[in-house]
XYZ file of N, CA and C in Angstrom:
342
model
N 11.227 -13.865 -8.416
C 10.870 -14.096 -7.050
C 9.891 -13.061 -6.546
N 8.857 -13.472 -5.958
C 7.861 -12.573 -5.397
C 8.287 -11.978 -4.100
N 8.204 -10.671 -4.007
C 8.509 -9.918 -2.789
C 7.169 -9.497 -2.146
N 7.040 -9.782 -0.835
C 5.799 -9.425 -0.115
C 6.136 -8.132 0.648
N 5.339 -7.091 0.549
C 5.566 -5.836 1.147
C 4.371 -5.500 2.008
N 4.631 -5.200 3.244
C 3.579 -4.716 4.176
C 3.989 -3.366 4.756
N 2.985 -2.499 4.957
C 3.278 -1.178 5.515
C 2.130 -0.739 6.417
N 2.416 0.305 7.193
C 1.386 0.881 8.003
C 1.349 2.384 7.831
N 0.160 2.951 8.025
C -0.020 4.382 8.019
C -1.072 4.714 9.028
N -1.129 5.948 9.414
C -2.148 6.430 10.439
C -2.977 7.527 9.826
N -4.300 7.316 9.865
C -5.210 8.337 9.337
C -5.476 9.332 10.498
N -5.584 10.650 10.169
C -5.898 11.655 11.079
C -7.251 11.384 11.762
N -7.393 11.716 13.037
C -8.728 11.566 13.690
C -9.777 12.306 12.944
N -10.970 11.741 12.843
C -12.105 12.382 12.211
C -12.108 12.272 10.716
N -11.109 11.615 10.095
C -11.065 11.546 8.658
C -11.253 10.149 8.104
N -11.593 9.219 8.976
C -11.650 7.787 8.557
C -12.772 7.586 7.551
N -13.958 8.134 7.799
C -15.059 7.893 6.830
C -14.709 8.459 5.460
N -14.091 9.630 5.429
C -13.755 10.250 4.105
C -12.649 9.393 3.405
N -11.711 8.905 4.191
C -10.637 8.098 3.564
C -11.261 6.828 2.925
N -12.219 6.196 3.635
C -12.818 4.985 3.063
C -13.667 5.387 1.864
N -14.385 6.514 1.902
C -15.153 6.926 0.754
C -14.255 7.159 -0.479
N -13.085 7.745 -0.289
C -12.204 7.997 -1.456
C -11.661 6.723 -2.059
N -11.753 5.610 -1.277
C -11.250 4.350 -1.821
C -12.456 3.478 -2.379
N -13.605 4.051 -2.463
C -14.801 3.322 -2.837
C -15.476 3.976 -4.023
N -14.967 3.854 -5.193
C -13.734 3.147 -5.606
C -12.573 4.171 -5.816
N -11.387 3.579 -5.953
C -10.213 4.317 -6.347
C -10.304 4.643 -7.818
N -9.809 5.741 -8.235
C -9.817 6.203 -9.650
C -9.324 5.036 -10.548
N -10.021 4.803 -11.639
C -9.570 3.649 -12.578
C -8.220 3.902 -13.087
N -7.805 5.148 -13.375
C -6.455 5.409 -13.888
C -5.389 5.157 -12.833
N -5.748 5.314 -11.565
C -4.827 4.994 -10.478
C -4.644 3.514 -10.316
N -5.750 2.780 -10.427
C -5.722 1.331 -10.381
C -4.817 0.773 -11.510
N -4.955 1.391 -12.718
C -4.122 0.972 -13.823
C -2.615 1.270 -13.546
N -2.321 2.400 -12.929
C -0.911 2.686 -12.618
C -0.382 1.738 -11.564
N -1.155 1.392 -10.534
C -0.629 0.449 -9.573
C -0.297 -0.892 -10.281
N -1.193 -1.358 -11.088
C -0.924 -2.624 -11.834
C 0.259 -2.427 -12.740
N 0.380 -1.353 -13.470
C 1.501 -1.156 -14.402
C 2.819 -1.071 -13.650
N 2.814 -0.673 -12.379
C 4.021 -0.569 -11.597
C 4.594 -1.930 -11.201
N 3.742 -2.964 -11.330
C 4.144 -4.295 -10.961
C 3.652 -4.724 -9.592
N 2.875 -3.895 -8.942
C 2.300 -4.265 -7.671
C 1.043 -5.089 -7.909
N 0.903 -6.174 -7.185
C -0.296 -7.025 -7.328
C -0.751 -7.560 -5.960
N -1.918 -8.101 -5.898
C -2.428 -8.664 -4.715
C -2.406 -7.579 -3.611
N -2.834 -6.396 -3.906
C -2.717 -5.178 -3.123
C -3.977 -5.002 -2.289
N -3.839 -4.918 -0.982
C -4.934 -4.659 -0.123
C -4.519 -3.663 0.963
N -5.540 -2.906 1.416
C -5.350 -2.013 2.601
C -6.438 -2.319 3.573
N -6.002 -2.499 4.833
C -6.955 -2.896 5.886
C -6.977 -1.703 6.891
N -8.194 -1.512 7.391
C -8.383 -0.433 8.391
C -8.517 -1.019 9.798
N -7.684 -0.556 10.700
C -7.778 -0.976 12.094
C -8.340 0.083 12.996
N -8.439 -0.248 14.252
C -8.960 0.677 15.270
C -8.224 2.011 15.264
N -8.951 3.069 15.432
C -8.387 4.354 15.585
C -7.734 4.922 14.291
N -8.086 4.365 13.162
C -7.550 4.896 11.894
C -6.199 4.319 11.491
N -5.832 3.189 12.139
C -4.549 2.557 11.763
C -4.765 1.773 10.458
N -3.914 1.990 9.490
C -3.983 1.260 8.208
C -2.868 0.269 8.113
N -3.185 -0.927 7.530
C -2.182 -1.887 7.242
C -2.329 -2.210 5.779
N -1.235 -2.064 5.033
C -1.331 -2.407 3.636
C -0.366 -3.570 3.240
N -0.738 -4.223 2.154
C 0.035 -5.373 1.710
C -0.060 -5.493 0.197
N 1.105 -5.764 -0.385
C 1.098 -6.063 -1.882
C 2.279 -6.953 -2.157
N 2.238 -7.512 -3.300
C 3.348 -8.393 -3.808
C 3.872 -7.729 -5.066
N 5.163 -7.954 -5.335
C 5.810 -7.408 -6.529
C 7.048 -8.247 -6.838
N 7.564 -8.117 -8.002
C 8.821 -8.831 -8.323
C 10.039 -7.878 -8.072
N 9.794 -6.574 -8.073
C 10.873 -5.627 -7.879
C 10.257 -4.357 -7.234
N 10.363 -4.262 -5.894
C 9.761 -3.151 -5.197
C 10.375 -1.812 -5.513
N 11.729 -1.790 -5.722
C 12.352 -0.537 -6.112
C 11.845 0.010 -7.434
N 11.670 -0.919 -8.420
C 11.165 -0.527 -9.705
C 9.689 -0.083 -9.607
N 8.867 -0.759 -8.799
C 7.527 -0.355 -8.619
C 7.413 1.035 -8.017
N 8.218 1.223 -6.951
C 8.248 2.532 -6.271
C 8.655 3.638 -7.250
N 9.718 3.363 -8.065
C 10.212 4.358 -8.993
C 9.162 4.686 -10.029
N 8.488 3.609 -10.532
C 7.399 3.865 -11.495
C 6.352 4.748 -10.964
N 5.895 4.499 -9.786
C 4.843 5.338 -9.152
C 5.348 6.733 -8.863
N 6.599 6.871 -8.447
C 7.140 8.169 -8.133
C 7.197 9.046 -9.381
N 7.324 8.483 -10.567
C 7.370 9.224 -11.814
C 6.017 9.378 -12.492
N 4.974 8.776 -11.956
C 3.647 8.793 -12.573
C 2.886 10.041 -12.181
N 2.489 10.860 -13.181
C 1.665 11.997 -12.934
C 0.320 11.609 -12.299
N -0.241 10.499 -12.654
C -1.513 10.073 -12.066
C -1.330 9.747 -10.589
N -0.245 9.032 -10.246
C 0.062 8.694 -8.832
C 0.347 9.940 -8.023
N 1.037 10.885 -8.635
C 1.372 12.152 -7.961
C 0.057 12.917 -7.633
N -0.890 12.953 -8.634
C -2.183 13.591 -8.373
C -2.994 12.882 -7.281
N -3.012 11.550 -7.343
C -3.728 10.783 -6.351
C -3.107 11.009 -4.964
N -1.806 10.908 -4.863
C -1.151 11.062 -3.501
C -1.359 12.498 -3.003
N -1.343 13.445 -3.835
C -1.585 14.862 -3.400
C -2.979 14.961 -2.817
N -3.934 14.264 -3.448
C -5.361 14.359 -3.015
C -5.537 13.573 -1.687
N -4.629 12.666 -1.372
C -4.747 11.832 -0.182
C -3.887 12.374 0.974
N -3.007 13.314 0.741
C -2.056 13.718 1.774
C -2.667 14.219 3.066
N -3.834 14.843 2.935
C -4.502 15.420 4.111
C -4.916 14.367 5.188
N -4.974 13.120 4.792
C -5.444 12.096 5.649
C -4.420 11.570 6.670
N -3.170 11.728 6.384
C -2.160 10.964 7.154
C -1.457 11.813 8.267
N -1.211 11.097 9.337
C -0.533 11.659 10.492
C 0.904 11.169 10.503
N 1.869 12.062 10.785
C 3.252 11.641 10.961
C 3.894 11.136 9.671
N 3.460 11.591 8.542
C 4.038 11.116 7.309
C 4.694 12.230 6.565
N 5.945 12.077 6.216
C 6.633 13.102 5.472
C 6.769 12.614 4.034
N 6.184 13.252 3.092
C 6.225 12.812 1.694
C 4.993 12.086 1.295
N 4.990 11.513 0.104
C 3.865 10.756 -0.444
C 3.750 9.426 0.259
N 2.509 9.029 0.528
C 2.272 7.753 1.189
C 2.828 6.538 0.374
N 2.765 6.637 -0.987
C 3.270 5.499 -1.762
C 4.789 5.432 -1.739
N 5.422 6.440 -1.220
C 6.878 6.465 -1.142
C 7.422 6.460 0.271
N 6.602 6.830 1.256
C 7.134 7.032 2.571
C 6.416 6.263 3.696
N 5.535 5.385 3.375
C 4.832 4.577 4.378
C 5.855 3.684 5.172
N 5.584 3.473 6.423
C 6.418 2.716 7.244
C 6.396 1.247 6.908
N 7.519 0.706 6.439
C 7.501 -0.741 6.065
C 7.529 -1.583 7.320
N 6.907 -2.768 7.232
C 6.967 -3.746 8.325
C 7.873 -4.932 7.932
N 8.421 -5.539 8.935
C 9.320 -6.623 8.717
C 8.545 -7.919 8.813
N 8.617 -8.762 7.836
C 7.959 -10.058 7.888
C 8.689 -10.995 8.783
N 8.003 -11.548 9.752
C 8.633 -12.500 10.702
C 8.099 -13.946 10.531
N 7.028 -14.125 9.823
C 6.468 -15.442 9.598
C 5.730 -15.466 8.292
N 5.905 -16.547 7.564
C 5.096 -16.864 6.370
C 4.866 -18.349 6.294
N 3.630 -18.725 6.346
C 3.256 -20.130 6.375
C 3.796 -20.883 5.193
N 3.567 -20.398 4.034
C 4.070 -21.069 2.784
C 5.546 -21.330 2.847
N 6.320 -20.276 3.112
C 7.780 -20.361 3.126
C 8.252 -21.369 4.144
N 7.669 -21.358 5.349
C 8.127 -22.333 6.372
C 7.695 -23.732 6.101
N 6.562 -23.929 5.549
C 6.108 -25.274 5.116
C 7.066 -25.813 3.992
N 7.375 -24.956 3.064
C 8.239 -25.352 1.974
C 9.598 -25.667 2.495
N 10.123 -24.896 3.396
C 11.478 -25.092 3.943
C 11.566 -26.366 4.750
N 10.426 -26.777 5.375
C 10.438 -27.993 6.204
C 10.085 -29.234 5.384
N 9.742 -29.005 4.129
C 9.422 -30.199 3.286
C 7.988 -30.698 3.431
N 7.184 -29.897 4.127
C 5.804 -30.308 4.410
C 4.924 -30.112 3.136
């Protein structure tokens, strides 16, 4: 069963351009670790004032989180990114604020037989 995970983070004022630059592109070895963790269809969106919204899908979020927590590559990436975030204790890949899904078109259409 696919699990949809959404989260939000806040970038420190004045650091938005550098945050975007660091993701253009992300290190190839970090991309490989994200995929190896079981996360897929992963996107991060930038909103007004440095608000980030992230989304990914996985079959087992606990396993994906544990894989990345143990990854030296992910630890190095997260350490390099720590300076960007406001109000975050710990690594972003482990401590981002999760969002509660309240609507999904596919699920509701399927449940209604549409």
